[in-house]
Amino acid sequence: MKILVINGPNLNMLGRRDAEHYGTDTLPAIGRALTEKSKSLGCELTFFQSNHEGAIVDFIQGNADEADGILINPAALTHYGYSLHDALLDAGLPVVEVHLSDIKAREKWRQISVIADIAVKQISGLKKQSYILGLEALVEHINSGEKK
Ligand code: DQA
């Protein structure tokens, strides 16, 4: 089973961002924790991070055919990324949306996700653990054979 793990703008700066919201783990550290988890879940991860919405759309278009699911932290694109939304929809794969911070407890504009309607699940507010639980939920969903 192949999973695309996608991170949006500014997540390359984790470790230097507001620790109260995002924790202290760097993106490579989160990647290592996911890779460790993937061994017990029996899946293979392909990682991608970009600060550019178009680059993420290109990555999804170029890799969706070989993948079984997408784990994504769209970062600020969560709140306005309509072309990202459409690329995820067109990919036709199950999507789990994750956030380090609890977006529902933050500014009004962060409480809106334009991705949520196409995600099978949204996990928010558990810092690094959001990704781990997100990966588990995605693999479980794929294994269940349920349609997107
Ligand atoms: C985030 C929340 C977004 O509002 C923010 O723009 C991010 C990270 C999170 O993981 O909590 O960059 O997606």
CSV table of C-alpha atoms and ligand atoms in Angstrom, one decimal:
chain,number,residue,atom,x,y,z
A,1,MET,CA,0.0,0.0,0.0
A,2,LYS,CA,1.4,3.4,-1.0
A,3,ILE,CA,0.6,6.6,0.8
A,4,LEU,CA,1.5,10.1,-0.2
A,5,VAL,CA,2.4,12.3,2.8
A,6,ILE,CA,2.0,16.0,1.8
A,7,ASN,CA,2.9,19.1,3.8
A,8,GLY,CA,1.9,22.6,2.8
A,9,PRO,CA,3.5,26.1,3.2
A,10,ASN,CA,5.8,26.9,6.1
A,11,LEU,CA,5.8,23.4,7.6
A,12,ASN,CA,9.4,23.1,6.5
A,13,MET,CA,10.0,25.6,9.3
A,14,LEU,CA,8.6,23.4,12.1
A,15,GLY,CA,10.8,23.5,15.1
A,16,ARG,CA,11.1,27.3,14.6
A,17,ARG,CA,7.4,28.1,14.6
A,18,ASP,CA,5.2,28.8,17.6
A,19,ALA,CA,5.7,25.8,19.8
A,20,GLU,CA,2.5,26.3,21.7
A,21,HIS,CA,0.5,25.7,18.5
A,22,TYR,CA,2.8,23.4,16.5
A,23,GLY,CA,5.0,21.7,19.1
A,24,THR,CA,8.8,21.4,18.9
A,25,ASP,CA,9.2,18.5,16.4
A,26,THR,CA,10.8,19.3,13.0
A,27,LEU,CA,9.3,18.0,9.8
A,28,PRO,CA,12.1,15.5,9.4
A,29,ALA,CA,11.4,14.2,12.9
A,30,ILE,CA,7.7,13.8,12.1
A,31,GLY,CA,8.7,12.0,8.9
A,32,ARG,CA,10.8,9.6,10.9
A,33,ALA,CA,8.0,8.9,13.3
A,34,LEU,CA,5.6,8.2,10.4
A,35,THR,CA,8.2,5.9,8.7
A,36,GLU,CA,8.5,4.0,12.0
A,37,LYS,CA,4.7,3.7,12.2
A,38,SER,CA,4.4,2.7,8.5
A,39,LYS,CA,6.5,-0.5,9.2
A,40,SER,CA,3.8,-1.9,11.6
A,41,LEU,CA,1.0,-0.7,9.3
A,42,GLY,CA,2.6,-2.3,6.2
A,43,CYS,CA,2.6,0.8,4.0
A,44,GLU,CA,5.1,2.7,2.0
A,45,LEU,CA,5.3,6.5,2.3
A,46,THR,CA,6.3,9.1,-0.2
A,47,PHE,CA,6.9,12.5,1.3
A,48,PHE,CA,6.5,15.9,-0.3
A,49,GLN,CA,6.5,19.5,1.1
A,50,SER,CA,6.1,22.7,-0.8
A,51,ASN,CA,5.4,26.4,0.0
A,52,HIS,CA,3.7,26.6,-3.4
A,53,GLU,CA,0.1,25.4,-4.1
A,54,GLY,CA,0.8,24.7,-7.8
A,55,ALA,CA,3.8,22.5,-6.9
A,56,ILE,CA,1.5,20.5,-4.6
A,57,VAL,CA,-1.1,20.2,-7.3
A,58,ASP,CA,1.6,19.0,-9.8
A,59,PHE,CA,2.8,16.4,-7.2
A,60,ILE,CA,-0.7,15.1,-6.7
A,61,GLN,CA,-1.3,14.9,-10.4
A,62,GLY,CA,2.0,13.1,-11.0
A,63,ASN,CA,1.8,10.6,-8.2
A,64,ALA,CA,-1.9,9.8,-7.5
A,65,ASP,CA,-2.0,6.9,-10.1
A,66,GLU,CA,0.6,5.0,-8.2
A,67,ALA,CA,-0.9,5.7,-4.7
A,68,ASP,CA,-3.6,4.3,-2.5
A,69,GLY,CA,-4.2,7.3,-0.2
A,70,ILE,CA,-3.1,10.8,0.8
A,71,LEU,CA,-2.2,12.0,4.3
A,72,ILE,CA,-2.0,15.8,4.1
A,73,ASN,CA,-1.4,18.8,6.3
A,74,PRO,CA,-2.4,21.6,3.9
A,75,ALA,CA,-1.2,24.2,6.4
A,76,ALA,CA,-2.6,27.7,5.4
A,77,LEU,CA,-3.9,26.3,2.2
A,78,THR,CA,-6.5,24.5,4.4
A,79,HIS,CA,-8.4,27.8,4.6
A,80,TYR,CA,-8.4,28.9,0.9
A,81,GLY,CA,-6.7,26.4,-1.3
A,82,TYR,CA,-9.5,25.6,-3.9
A,83,SER,CA,-7.1,24.3,-6.5
A,84,LEU,CA,-5.6,22.0,-3.9
A,85,HIS,CA,-9.2,20.9,-3.0
A,86,ASP,CA,-9.9,20.1,-6.7
A,87,ALA,CA,-6.6,18.3,-7.2
A,88,LEU,CA,-7.4,16.1,-4.2
A,89,LEU,CA,-10.9,15.5,-5.4
A,90,ASP,CA,-9.7,14.6,-9.0
A,91,ALA,CA,-7.1,12.2,-7.6
A,92,GLY,CA,-10.0,10.0,-6.5
A,93,LEU,CA,-8.1,8.7,-3.4
A,94,PRO,CA,-9.0,8.6,0.2
A,95,VAL,CA,-7.6,11.7,2.0
A,96,VAL,CA,-7.0,12.2,5.7
A,97,GLU,CA,-6.4,15.9,6.7
A,98,VAL,CA,-4.2,16.5,9.7
A,99,HIS,CA,-3.2,19.6,11.7
A,100,LEU,CA,-0.7,20.0,14.5
A,101,SER,CA,-2.8,22.7,16.2
A,102,ASP,CA,-6.5,22.7,17.0
A,103,ILE,CA,-7.8,24.8,14.1
A,104,LYS,CA,-11.3,24.9,15.6
A,105,ALA,CA,-10.0,26.7,18.7
A,106,ARG,CA,-8.0,29.4,16.8
A,107,GLU,CA,-8.8,32.5,14.7
A,108,LYS,CA,-12.1,32.5,12.8
A,109,TRP,CA,-10.4,32.2,9.5
A,110,ARG,CA,-8.5,29.1,10.6
A,111,GLN,CA,-11.7,27.4,11.7
A,112,ILE,CA,-12.7,26.9,8.1
A,113,SER,CA,-11.3,24.1,6.0
A,114,VAL,CA,-12.1,24.0,2.3
A,115,ILE,CA,-10.5,20.5,2.3
A,116,ALA,CA,-12.7,18.9,5.0
A,117,ASP,CA,-15.6,18.0,2.7
A,118,ILE,CA,-13.5,15.6,0.6
A,119,ALA,CA,-11.5,14.1,3.5
A,120,VAL,CA,-12.6,10.9,5.1
A,121,LYS,CA,-11.3,12.2,8.4
A,122,GLN,CA,-9.8,15.4,9.9
A,123,ILE,CA,-7.5,15.1,13.0
A,124,SER,CA,-6.5,18.3,14.6
A,125,GLY,CA,-4.7,19.6,17.7
A,126,LEU,CA,-2.5,16.6,18.7
A,127,LYS,CA,0.7,18.0,17.3
A,128,LYS,CA,2.9,15.1,16.0
A,129,GLN,CA,0.4,12.6,17.1
A,130,SER,CA,-2.2,14.0,14.7
A,131,TYR,CA,0.0,12.6,11.8
A,132,ILE,CA,0.4,9.2,13.5
A,133,LEU,CA,-3.3,8.8,14.2
A,134,GLY,CA,-4.0,10.2,10.7
A,135,LEU,CA,-1.9,7.5,9.1
A,136,GLU,CA,-3.5,4.8,11.2
A,137,ALA,CA,-7.0,6.1,10.2
A,138,LEU,CA,-6.1,6.3,6.5
A,139,VAL,CA,-4.6,2.7,6.4
A,140,GLU,CA,-7.7,1.4,8.3
A,141,HIS,CA,-10.0,3.1,5.8
A,142,ILE,CA,-8.1,1.7,2.8
A,143,ASN,CA,-8.1,-1.8,4.4
A,144,SER,CA,-11.8,-1.6,5.1
A,145,GLY,CA,-12.3,-1.5,1.3
A,146,GLU,CA,-14.8,1.3,1.8
A,147,LYS,CA,-15.3,3.6,-1.1
A,148,LYS,CA,-13.8,7.1,-0.7
B,1,DQA,C1,-1.7,24.1,10.5
B,1,DQA,C2,-2.8,25.1,10.8
B,1,DQA,C3,-2.9,26.2,9.8
B,1,DQA,O1,-3.8,27.2,10.1
B,1,DQA,C4,-1.5,26.9,9.7
B,1,DQA,O2,-1.6,27.9,8.6
B,1,DQA,C5,-0.4,26.0,9.5
B,1,DQA,C6,-0.4,24.7,10.2
B,1,DQA,C7,-1.5,23.1,11.6
B,1,DQA,O3,-0.9,22.0,11.4
B,1,DQA,O4,-1.9,23.3,12.8
B,1,DQA,O5,0.6,26.3,8.9
B,1,DQA,O6,-2.2,23.3,9.4
